Amino acid sequence: MRRRHVSLLLSIASASCALMASAGCFDVRISLGDDDPQPPHDGGATPLDSASADVEVPDGYVPRCNHGSPFQSERTVLGLESTSVVSARFSVDERTAYLSVGAPQGGTSGFDLYTAERDTATDAFGALTKLSVSTNTDDYWPTVAADGLTMFFESGVPIDGSIANTIWFAHRDSVPGTFTARVPDAFAIVPTRTDAAPYLLGSSLYWMSIGREGATTMDLWTGEVGANGVVAQVRPVGGTINTTTAGEMFPVVSADGLELFFTRETPGSFDDIEVAARVNTSGEFANAVPLGLPVDSASSSEWPSWISPDDCRLYFIRSDSPNGGYGPWHLWVAERAKP
C-alpha cells in the first residue's frame, strides 16, 4: 500500500507507528532512465543575481554570510508557489532543483521526483521534469553530487504486502545518462529501523533514522560515502543533538560542515527548525537553538531543505498543519544579510 511520507514520519516519531518487517535480500535495482538531458551547472566563474548581493559560484567553499547570523527575510520560491513540494535539494549554483512533488503534478497519487531549472539564482523556476523512477512507491529527498553522477534518495521497498522506507543509491557514468539504483547494505531494511531524508555533502552523507542502536525516537546520523555507494563509518551525529526525548529530523549541513540545521519534533504541535554549530569538522555539534523568526512560525511547521554554499540562503519546507503531516507543503527561502 502507498503511504504518505510525512504522516509516516510523524507516526514513527511519536512511537505510534508499527515498525517494519525485515527482508531477505536487498540487491534491488531500478532504472531511472535518461533523467538529466543537460549536464549539471558547474558554476565556473559565472556571476549570478542575488536578492541581497552579487553571488559568484565558488570553485570551493567561500563563505559570504556568518554562521549563526539571523535570517532577515523570507519568501516562497518563484515558479513553485502552487506546487506541493515536500523536499528540495539544489545544484551548487542554485539553478537546478531536485524535488519531491505530490499529486496532482504527475497525474497520479503519491510523491515522485522531479527537476526544475531557472536561469539565475533568483529567477522563477520553469516547468517540472519528472525523473523516471520506476517504482510504485513514494520517492523523496533526491540529493545529487556536484558532478551529477551520484544520487541518494528515499524510497520504499515492498515487504510482505507493505512498504518500508529506506535510502537508495543511484549512479550513472555520464551526464546525460541512465541511473541505476540499489539499496546499499548500510540501509537494508531490518526490523525496528527506518532510514530517511539523505543529505549529501561531499563524501559525507547525513540522514535521520529510528531504530539504529535501539533508538526509539528519530535521530540524526552520518557516514562516509565510498565507491559504488558504500556507506561506511556509520555513526550518530555527536554532541548534544540526539540527547533529547524528541525526534530530530531532516538534517541540512553547511558547505564547510560547521553549521547544522534540523527540525525538532513537537508531537501534536508545530515543528520548528533548530541550528547548531561546531568549531571544526572533527568536533561535535552543540548548543542547538531555535532558528526563530522569520523562518520559525507559531502557526506552521518548518523543516530545512538546503543551505547555499555561501551560507546566505536557507531553503525550507513549510506546512500549515501540526507536525507538517497533512500539508499543504510549500518551498520557501530565507536570506541572511551579508557582512
mmCIF file of C-alpha atoms in Angstrom:
data_model
loop_
_atom_site.group_PDB
_atom_site.id
_atom_site.type_symbol
_atom_site.label_atom_id
_atom_site.label_comp_id
_atom_site.label_asym_id
_atom_site.label_seq_id
_atom_site.Cartn_x
_atom_site.Cartn_y
_atom_site.Cartn_z
ATOM 1 C CA MET A 1 0.000 0.000 0.000
ATOM 2 C CA ARG A 2 1.136 3.545 -0.644
ATOM 3 C CA ARG A 3 1.909 5.604 2.452
ATOM 4 C CA ARG A 4 2.202 9.335 2.883
ATOM 5 C CA HIS A 5 5.786 10.063 3.859
ATOM 6 C CA VAL A 6 5.247 12.889 6.313
ATOM 7 C CA SER A 7 2.447 11.123 8.143
ATOM 8 C CA LEU A 8 4.656 8.048 8.420
ATOM 9 C CA LEU A 9 7.498 10.034 9.947
ATOM 10 C CA LEU A 10 5.220 11.670 12.459
ATOM 11 C CA SER A 11 3.819 8.304 13.475
ATOM 12 C CA ILE A 12 7.332 6.960 13.931
ATOM 13 C CA ALA A 13 8.482 9.984 15.899
ATOM 14 C CA SER A 14 5.542 9.654 18.277
ATOM 15 C CA ALA A 15 6.129 5.895 18.645
ATOM 16 C CA SER A 16 2.653 5.069 17.365
ATOM 17 C CA CYS A 17 3.716 3.537 14.056
ATOM 18 C CA ALA A 18 4.040 -0.192 13.503
ATOM 19 C CA LEU A 19 7.681 -0.995 12.830
ATOM 20 C CA MET A 20 8.732 -2.551 9.578
ATOM 21 C CA ALA A 21 9.328 -6.209 8.822
ATOM 22 C CA SER A 22 12.702 -7.382 7.584
ATOM 23 C CA ALA A 23 13.626 -8.509 4.096
ATOM 24 C CA GLY A 24 15.824 -11.322 2.976
ATOM 25 C CA CYS A 25 17.567 -9.670 0.030
ATOM 26 C CA PHE A 26 18.231 -6.032 -0.849
ATOM 27 C CA ASP A 27 20.182 -6.119 -4.086
ATOM 28 C CA VAL A 28 17.208 -4.281 -5.571
ATOM 29 C CA ARG A 29 17.915 -2.288 -8.735
ATOM 30 C CA ILE A 30 15.832 0.086 -10.786
ATOM 31 C CA SER A 31 16.438 2.094 -13.910
ATOM 32 C CA LEU A 32 15.764 5.797 -13.552
ATOM 33 C CA GLY A 33 16.036 6.449 -17.289
ATOM 34 C CA ASP A 34 17.892 9.260 -19.043
ATOM 35 C CA ASP A 35 16.928 11.632 -16.273
ATOM 36 C CA ASP A 36 19.000 14.715 -16.953
ATOM 37 C CA PRO A 37 19.172 15.751 -20.619
ATOM 38 C CA GLN A 38 21.533 18.627 -19.771
ATOM 39 C CA PRO A 39 24.883 18.495 -17.970
ATOM 40 C CA PRO A 40 24.704 19.876 -14.423
ATOM 41 C CA HIS A 41 25.673 23.506 -13.967
ATOM 42 C CA ASP A 42 29.269 23.554 -12.811
ATOM 43 C CA GLY A 43 29.205 27.180 -11.835
ATOM 44 C CA GLY A 44 32.623 28.236 -13.062
ATOM 45 C CA ALA A 45 33.025 31.957 -12.687
ATOM 46 C CA THR A 46 29.566 32.869 -13.912
ATOM 47 C CA PRO A 47 28.096 35.615 -11.724
ATOM 48 C CA LEU A 48 24.531 35.121 -10.542
ATOM 49 C CA ASP A 49 21.970 37.598 -9.341
ATOM 50 C CA SER A 50 21.017 37.603 -5.666
ATOM 51 C CA ALA A 51 18.373 39.454 -3.748
ATOM 52 C CA SER A 52 20.992 40.523 -1.187
ATOM 53 C CA ALA A 53 24.179 40.987 -3.224
ATOM 54 C CA ASP A 54 26.144 39.623 -6.163
ATOM 55 C CA VAL A 55 26.767 35.891 -5.971
ATOM 56 C CA GLU A 56 29.634 34.154 -7.699
ATOM 57 C CA VAL A 57 29.599 30.378 -7.646
ATOM 58 C CA PRO A 58 32.792 29.319 -5.848
ATOM 59 C CA ASP A 59 35.224 26.690 -7.056
ATOM 60 C CA GLY A 60 35.379 25.583 -3.439
ATOM 61 C CA TYR A 61 33.715 26.756 -0.272
ATOM 62 C CA VAL A 62 33.628 30.556 0.005
ATOM 63 C CA PRO A 63 31.546 31.719 2.983
ATOM 64 C CA ARG A 64 29.807 35.039 2.484
ATOM 65 C CA CYS A 65 27.450 35.108 5.489
ATOM 66 C CA ASN A 66 28.290 34.424 9.109
ATOM 67 C CA HIS A 67 27.293 31.201 10.806
ATOM 68 C CA GLY A 68 24.698 31.897 13.452
ATOM 69 C CA SER A 69 23.632 35.216 11.985
ATOM 70 C CA PRO A 70 19.847 35.677 11.749
ATOM 71 C CA PHE A 71 17.802 35.281 8.626
ATOM 72 C CA GLN A 72 16.152 38.608 7.886
ATOM 73 C CA SER A 73 13.701 37.901 5.065
ATOM 74 C CA GLU A 74 11.732 35.009 3.584
ATOM 75 C CA ARG A 75 9.614 34.334 0.506
ATOM 76 C CA THR A 76 8.171 31.462 -1.448
ATOM 77 C CA VAL A 77 10.395 30.162 -4.253
ATOM 78 C CA LEU A 78 9.304 31.712 -7.541
ATOM 79 C CA GLY A 79 7.706 29.393 -10.057
ATOM 80 C CA LEU A 80 6.879 26.804 -7.403
ATOM 81 C CA GLU A 81 4.363 28.785 -5.364
ATOM 82 C CA SER A 82 1.464 26.485 -6.257
ATOM 83 C CA THR A 83 3.466 23.259 -6.249
ATOM 84 C CA SER A 84 3.192 20.760 -3.399
ATOM 85 C CA VAL A 85 6.913 20.371 -2.606
ATOM 86 C CA VAL A 86 7.814 18.166 0.367
ATOM 87 C CA SER A 87 11.585 18.107 -0.191
ATOM 88 C CA ALA A 88 14.093 20.044 -2.284
ATOM 89 C CA ARG A 89 17.840 19.999 -2.908
ATOM 90 C CA PHE A 90 19.802 22.116 -5.401
ATOM 91 C CA SER A 91 22.860 22.256 -7.629
ATOM 92 C CA VAL A 92 25.695 24.359 -6.231
ATOM 93 C CA ASP A 93 24.685 27.363 -8.367
ATOM 94 C CA GLU A 94 21.028 27.047 -7.302
ATOM 95 C CA ARG A 95 19.797 26.866 -10.896
ATOM 96 C CA THR A 96 18.697 23.222 -10.781
ATOM 97 C CA ALA A 97 16.251 21.993 -8.162
ATOM 98 C CA TYR A 98 15.769 18.313 -7.302
ATOM 99 C CA LEU A 99 12.286 17.978 -5.844
ATOM 100 C CA SER A 100 9.809 15.561 -4.362
ATOM 101 C CA VAL A 101 6.389 16.716 -5.514
ATOM 102 C CA GLY A 102 2.961 15.448 -4.541
ATOM 103 C CA ALA A 103 -0.095 14.844 -6.686
ATOM 104 C CA PRO A 104 -1.579 16.150 -8.895
ATOM 105 C CA GLN A 105 1.706 17.238 -10.531
ATOM 106 C CA GLY A 106 2.279 13.884 -12.212
ATOM 107 C CA GLY A 107 -1.369 12.969 -12.641
ATOM 108 C CA THR A 108 -1.101 10.198 -10.052
ATOM 109 C CA SER A 109 -1.339 9.933 -6.296
ATOM 110 C CA GLY A 110 1.658 9.964 -4.005
ATOM 111 C CA PHE A 111 5.050 11.687 -4.355
ATOM 112 C CA ASP A 112 7.568 11.474 -7.191
ATOM 113 C CA LEU A 113 10.932 13.035 -8.067
ATOM 114 C CA TYR A 114 11.293 15.987 -10.434
ATOM 115 C CA THR A 115 13.834 18.531 -11.570
ATOM 116 C CA ALA A 116 13.239 22.164 -12.425
ATOM 117 C CA GLU A 117 15.543 24.760 -13.996
ATOM 118 C CA ARG A 118 15.985 28.533 -13.815
ATOM 119 C CA ASP A 119 18.455 30.955 -15.414
ATOM 120 C CA THR A 120 19.750 32.605 -12.232
ATOM 121 C CA ALA A 121 19.512 32.024 -8.505
ATOM 122 C CA THR A 122 16.607 34.468 -8.186
ATOM 123 C CA ASP A 123 14.616 33.748 -11.365
ATOM 124 C CA ALA A 124 11.399 31.734 -11.363
ATOM 125 C CA PHE A 125 11.724 28.012 -11.979
ATOM 126 C CA GLY A 126 10.277 26.675 -15.204
ATOM 127 C CA ALA A 127 8.306 23.516 -15.908
ATOM 128 C CA LEU A 128 8.875 20.376 -13.875
ATOM 129 C CA THR A 129 10.607 17.389 -15.490
ATOM 130 C CA LYS A 130 9.797 14.077 -13.884
ATOM 131 C CA LEU A 131 12.662 11.730 -13.057
ATOM 132 C CA SER A 132 11.720 8.358 -14.450
ATOM 133 C CA VAL A 133 11.941 6.407 -11.198
ATOM 134 C CA SER A 134 10.283 3.098 -11.981
ATOM 135 C CA THR A 135 8.936 2.298 -8.522
ATOM 136 C CA ASN A 136 5.306 2.297 -7.460
ATOM 137 C CA THR A 137 6.118 3.780 -4.032
ATOM 138 C CA ASP A 138 6.605 7.340 -2.840
ATOM 139 C CA ASP A 139 10.015 8.919 -3.517
ATOM 140 C CA TYR A 140 11.662 11.751 -1.583
ATOM 141 C CA TRP A 141 14.806 13.794 -0.917
ATOM 142 C CA PRO A 142 16.910 13.368 -4.088
ATOM 143 C CA THR A 143 20.368 14.669 -3.148
ATOM 144 C CA VAL A 144 22.865 14.831 -6.012
ATOM 145 C CA ALA A 145 26.665 15.138 -6.045
ATOM 146 C CA ALA A 146 28.220 18.197 -7.684
ATOM 147 C CA ASP A 147 29.275 16.180 -10.749
ATOM 148 C CA GLY A 148 25.726 14.921 -11.337
ATOM 149 C CA LEU A 149 26.796 11.263 -11.316
ATOM 150 C CA THR A 150 25.762 10.186 -7.811
ATOM 151 C CA MET A 151 22.398 10.493 -6.112
ATOM 152 C CA PHE A 152 20.879 9.292 -2.867
ATOM 153 C CA PHE A 153 17.146 9.412 -2.322
ATOM 154 C CA GLU A 154 14.481 7.979 -0.063
ATOM 155 C CA SER A 155 12.013 5.430 -1.392
ATOM 156 C CA GLY A 156 10.106 2.339 -0.426
ATOM 157 C CA VAL A 157 10.772 -1.368 -0.646
ATOM 158 C CA PRO A 158 7.799 -3.791 -0.801
ATOM 159 C CA ILE A 159 7.888 -6.028 2.265
ATOM 160 C CA ASP A 160 5.196 -8.620 2.990
ATOM 161 C CA GLY A 161 2.422 -6.607 1.398
ATOM 162 C CA SER A 162 3.514 -3.303 2.916
ATOM 163 C CA ILE A 163 6.101 -0.642 2.072
ATOM 164 C CA ALA A 164 9.209 0.059 4.142
ATOM 165 C CA ASN A 165 11.095 3.310 3.534
ATOM 166 C CA THR A 166 14.879 3.418 3.313
ATOM 167 C CA ILE A 167 17.690 5.199 1.458
ATOM 168 C CA TRP A 168 18.671 4.267 -2.094
ATOM 169 C CA PHE A 169 21.891 4.962 -4.005
ATOM 170 C CA ALA A 170 21.901 5.776 -7.723
ATOM 171 C CA HIS A 171 24.810 6.218 -10.130
ATOM 172 C CA ARG A 172 25.383 6.907 -13.814
ATOM 173 C CA ASP A 173 28.606 7.019 -15.816
ATOM 174 C CA SER A 174 27.988 10.304 -17.626
ATOM 175 C CA VAL A 175 25.615 13.249 -17.967
ATOM 176 C CA PRO A 176 23.257 12.774 -19.667
ATOM 177 C CA GLY A 177 22.904 9.133 -18.773
ATOM 178 C CA THR A 178 20.774 6.483 -17.163
ATOM 179 C CA PHE A 179 20.892 5.985 -13.422
ATOM 180 C CA THR A 180 20.956 2.526 -11.892
ATOM 181 C CA ALA A 181 19.786 2.423 -8.298
ATOM 182 C CA ARG A 182 20.008 -0.036 -5.434
ATOM 183 C CA VAL A 183 19.689 -0.176 -1.665
ATOM 184 C CA PRO A 184 23.155 -0.088 -0.073
ATOM 185 C CA ASP A 185 23.962 -2.579 2.670
ATOM 186 C CA ALA A 186 24.020 0.221 5.226
ATOM 187 C CA PHE A 187 20.320 0.838 4.547
ATOM 188 C CA ALA A 188 18.990 -2.686 4.130
ATOM 189 C CA ILE A 189 15.618 -2.997 5.821
ATOM 190 C CA VAL A 190 15.873 -4.657 9.222
ATOM 191 C CA PRO A 191 13.258 -4.965 11.977
ATOM 192 C CA THR A 192 12.640 -1.817 14.046
ATOM 193 C CA ARG A 193 14.641 0.521 11.780
ATOM 194 C CA THR A 194 13.788 3.177 9.198
ATOM 195 C CA ASP A 195 16.265 5.478 7.383
ATOM 196 C CA ALA A 196 15.142 8.644 5.606
ATOM 197 C CA ALA A 197 15.908 12.171 4.308
ATOM 198 C CA PRO A 198 19.508 11.794 2.990
ATOM 199 C CA TYR A 199 21.659 14.937 2.603
ATOM 200 C CA LEU A 200 24.889 14.528 0.606
ATOM 201 C CA LEU A 201 27.768 16.903 1.375
ATOM 202 C CA GLY A 202 30.953 15.979 -0.463
ATOM 203 C CA SER A 203 31.800 12.455 0.673
ATOM 204 C CA SER A 204 29.653 12.714 3.806
ATOM 205 C CA LEU A 205 26.043 11.589 3.996
ATOM 206 C CA TYR A 206 23.634 12.758 6.699
ATOM 207 C CA TRP A 207 20.188 11.310 7.336
ATOM 208 C CA MET A 208 17.570 10.632 10.006
ATOM 209 C CA SER A 209 16.893 7.201 11.429
ATOM 210 C CA ILE A 210 14.797 5.455 14.046
ATOM 211 C CA GLY A 211 15.813 2.079 15.449
ATOM 212 C CA ARG A 212 19.574 2.249 14.960
ATOM 213 C CA GLU A 213 21.288 1.185 18.174
ATOM 214 C CA GLY A 214 17.860 0.766 19.695
ATOM 215 C CA ALA A 215 16.799 4.415 19.435
ATOM 216 C CA THR A 216 13.050 4.799 19.969
ATOM 217 C CA THR A 217 12.836 8.302 18.504
ATOM 218 C CA MET A 218 14.142 9.728 15.241
ATOM 219 C CA ASP A 219 17.843 10.727 15.490
ATOM 220 C CA LEU A 220 20.431 12.192 13.121
ATOM 221 C CA TRP A 221 23.175 10.012 11.642
ATOM 222 C CA THR A 222 26.154 10.402 9.348
ATOM 223 C CA GLY A 223 28.534 8.202 7.353
ATOM 224 C CA GLU A 224 31.222 8.379 4.679
ATOM 225 C CA VAL A 225 30.420 7.520 1.060
ATOM 226 C CA GLY A 226 32.899 5.355 -0.833
ATOM 227 C CA ALA A 227 32.993 3.692 -4.232
ATOM 228 C CA ASN A 228 29.783 2.139 -5.567
ATOM 229 C CA GLY A 229 27.658 3.828 -2.927
ATOM 230 C CA VAL A 230 29.207 2.024 0.038
ATOM 231 C CA VAL A 231 28.421 3.988 3.195
ATOM 232 C CA ALA A 232 30.904 3.289 5.983
ATOM 233 C CA GLN A 233 31.830 4.741 9.393
ATOM 234 C CA VAL A 234 28.118 4.994 10.182
ATOM 235 C CA ARG A 235 27.662 6.848 13.453
ATOM 236 C CA PRO A 236 25.184 9.138 15.219
ATOM 237 C CA VAL A 237 25.689 12.874 14.896
ATOM 238 C CA GLY A 238 27.521 13.558 18.120
ATOM 239 C CA GLY A 239 27.361 16.232 20.749
ATOM 240 C CA THR A 240 24.038 17.050 22.352
ATOM 241 C CA ILE A 241 21.899 16.803 19.216
ATOM 242 C CA ASN A 242 20.385 13.348 19.782
ATOM 243 C CA THR A 243 20.157 13.512 23.566
ATOM 244 C CA THR A 244 16.563 14.742 23.879
ATOM 245 C CA THR A 245 13.408 12.642 24.003
ATOM 246 C CA ALA A 246 12.047 14.489 20.953
ATOM 247 C CA GLY A 247 12.643 13.405 17.388
ATOM 248 C CA GLU A 248 15.473 15.095 15.467
ATOM 249 C CA MET A 249 14.750 15.144 11.737
ATOM 250 C CA PHE A 250 15.740 16.474 8.286
ATOM 251 C CA PRO A 251 19.469 17.318 8.669
ATOM 252 C CA VAL A 252 20.998 20.032 6.443
ATOM 253 C CA VAL A 253 24.688 20.917 6.829
ATOM 254 C CA SER A 254 26.575 23.979 5.596
ATOM 255 C CA ALA A 255 29.207 23.564 2.880
ATOM 256 C CA ASP A 256 32.071 23.831 5.377
ATOM 257 C CA GLY A 257 30.430 21.251 7.663
ATOM 258 C CA LEU A 258 30.280 23.613 10.641
ATOM 259 C CA GLU A 259 26.584 24.522 10.828
ATOM 260 C CA LEU A 260 23.734 22.027 11.205
ATOM 261 C CA PHE A 261 20.063 22.789 10.591
ATOM 262 C CA PHE A 262 17.398 20.270 11.592
ATOM 263 C CA THR A 263 13.820 20.058 12.835
ATOM 264 C CA ARG A 264 12.973 19.152 16.403
ATOM 265 C CA GLU A 265 9.652 17.314 16.539
ATOM 266 C CA THR A 266 6.957 18.530 18.912
ATOM 267 C CA PRO A 267 4.169 15.889 18.957
ATOM 268 C CA GLY A 268 0.757 17.321 18.181
ATOM 269 C CA SER A 269 2.078 20.820 17.611
ATOM 270 C CA PHE A 270 4.008 22.863 15.053
ATOM 271 C CA ASP A 271 7.622 21.816 14.483
ATOM 272 C CA ASP A 272 10.433 24.373 14.270
ATOM 273 C CA ILE A 273 13.931 24.439 12.776
ATOM 274 C CA GLU A 274 16.914 24.480 15.122
ATOM 275 C CA VAL A 275 20.547 25.283 14.340
ATOM 276 C CA ALA A 276 23.767 24.060 15.957
ATOM 277 C CA ALA A 277 27.451 24.722 15.299
ATOM 278 C CA ARG A 278 30.882 23.202 15.806
ATOM 279 C CA VAL A 279 34.374 24.699 15.583
ATOM 280 C CA ASN A 280 35.840 22.114 13.183
ATOM 281 C CA THR A 281 34.678 19.071 11.222
ATOM 282 C CA SER A 282 36.271 16.658 13.701
ATOM 283 C CA GLY A 283 34.320 18.215 16.565
ATOM 284 C CA GLU A 284 30.731 17.742 17.653
ATOM 285 C CA PHE A 285 27.677 19.914 17.096
ATOM 286 C CA ALA A 286 26.385 21.513 20.280
ATOM 287 C CA ASN A 287 24.086 24.137 21.729
ATOM 288 C CA ALA A 288 21.209 23.787 19.278
ATOM 289 C CA VAL A 289 18.786 26.699 19.447
ATOM 290 C CA PRO A 290 15.566 27.521 17.577
ATOM 291 C CA LEU A 291 16.196 29.422 14.368
ATOM 292 C CA GLY A 292 13.474 31.909 15.286
ATOM 293 C CA LEU A 293 11.617 34.411 13.171
ATOM 294 C CA PRO A 294 11.052 34.900 10.324
ATOM 295 C CA VAL A 295 11.569 31.193 9.493
ATOM 296 C CA ASP A 296 10.041 29.507 12.551
ATOM 297 C CA SER A 297 6.374 30.354 12.848
ATOM 298 C CA ALA A 298 3.953 29.694 15.697
ATOM 299 C CA SER A 299 1.212 28.747 13.233
ATOM 300 C CA SER A 300 3.087 26.422 10.831
ATOM 301 C CA SER A 301 5.624 23.600 10.763
ATOM 302 C CA GLU A 302 9.005 24.018 9.081
ATOM 303 C CA TRP A 303 11.874 21.737 8.153
ATOM 304 C CA PRO A 304 15.175 22.656 6.450
ATOM 305 C CA SER A 305 15.831 21.529 2.907
ATOM 306 C CA TRP A 306 19.145 23.044 1.661
ATOM 307 C CA ILE A 307 21.669 25.756 2.538
ATOM 308 C CA SER A 308 23.510 27.684 -0.195
ATOM 309 C CA PRO A 309 27.313 27.272 -0.413
ATOM 310 C CA ASP A 310 27.838 30.882 0.696
ATOM 311 C CA ASP A 311 25.653 30.303 3.821
ATOM 312 C CA CYS A 312 23.330 33.145 2.833
ATOM 313 C CA ARG A 313 20.135 31.340 1.776
ATOM 314 C CA LEU A 314 18.284 28.592 3.593
ATOM 315 C CA TYR A 315 15.594 26.744 1.647
ATOM 316 C CA PHE A 316 12.918 25.151 3.804
ATOM 317 C CA ILE A 317 9.533 23.452 3.631
ATOM 318 C CA ARG A 318 6.524 24.958 5.384
ATOM 319 C CA SER A 319 3.182 23.359 6.191
ATOM 320 C CA ASP A 320 0.183 24.865 7.922
ATOM 321 C CA SER A 321 -0.675 21.584 9.656
ATOM 322 C CA PRO A 322 0.667 20.436 13.045
ATOM 323 C CA ASN A 323 3.924 18.498 12.583
ATOM 324 C CA GLY A 324 3.551 19.111 8.829
ATOM 325 C CA GLY A 325 1.761 15.810 8.495
ATOM 326 C CA TYR A 326 -1.099 16.792 6.232
ATOM 327 C CA GLY A 327 0.164 19.706 4.158
ATOM 328 C CA PRO A 328 -0.173 21.709 2.126
ATOM 329 C CA TRP A 329 3.619 21.853 1.719
ATOM 330 C CA HIS A 330 5.437 24.728 0.039
ATOM 331 C CA LEU A 331 9.075 25.591 -0.652
ATOM 332 C CA TRP A 332 10.399 28.820 0.890
ATOM 333 C CA VAL A 333 13.777 30.539 1.019
ATOM 334 C CA ALA A 334 15.151 32.796 3.756
ATOM 335 C CA GLU A 335 18.143 35.146 3.394
ATOM 336 C CA ARG A 336 20.828 36.456 5.682
ATOM 337 C CA ALA A 337 22.391 39.885 5.236
ATOM 338 C CA LYS A 338 25.970 39.774 4.044
ATOM 339 C CA PRO A 339 28.522 41.492 6.299
#
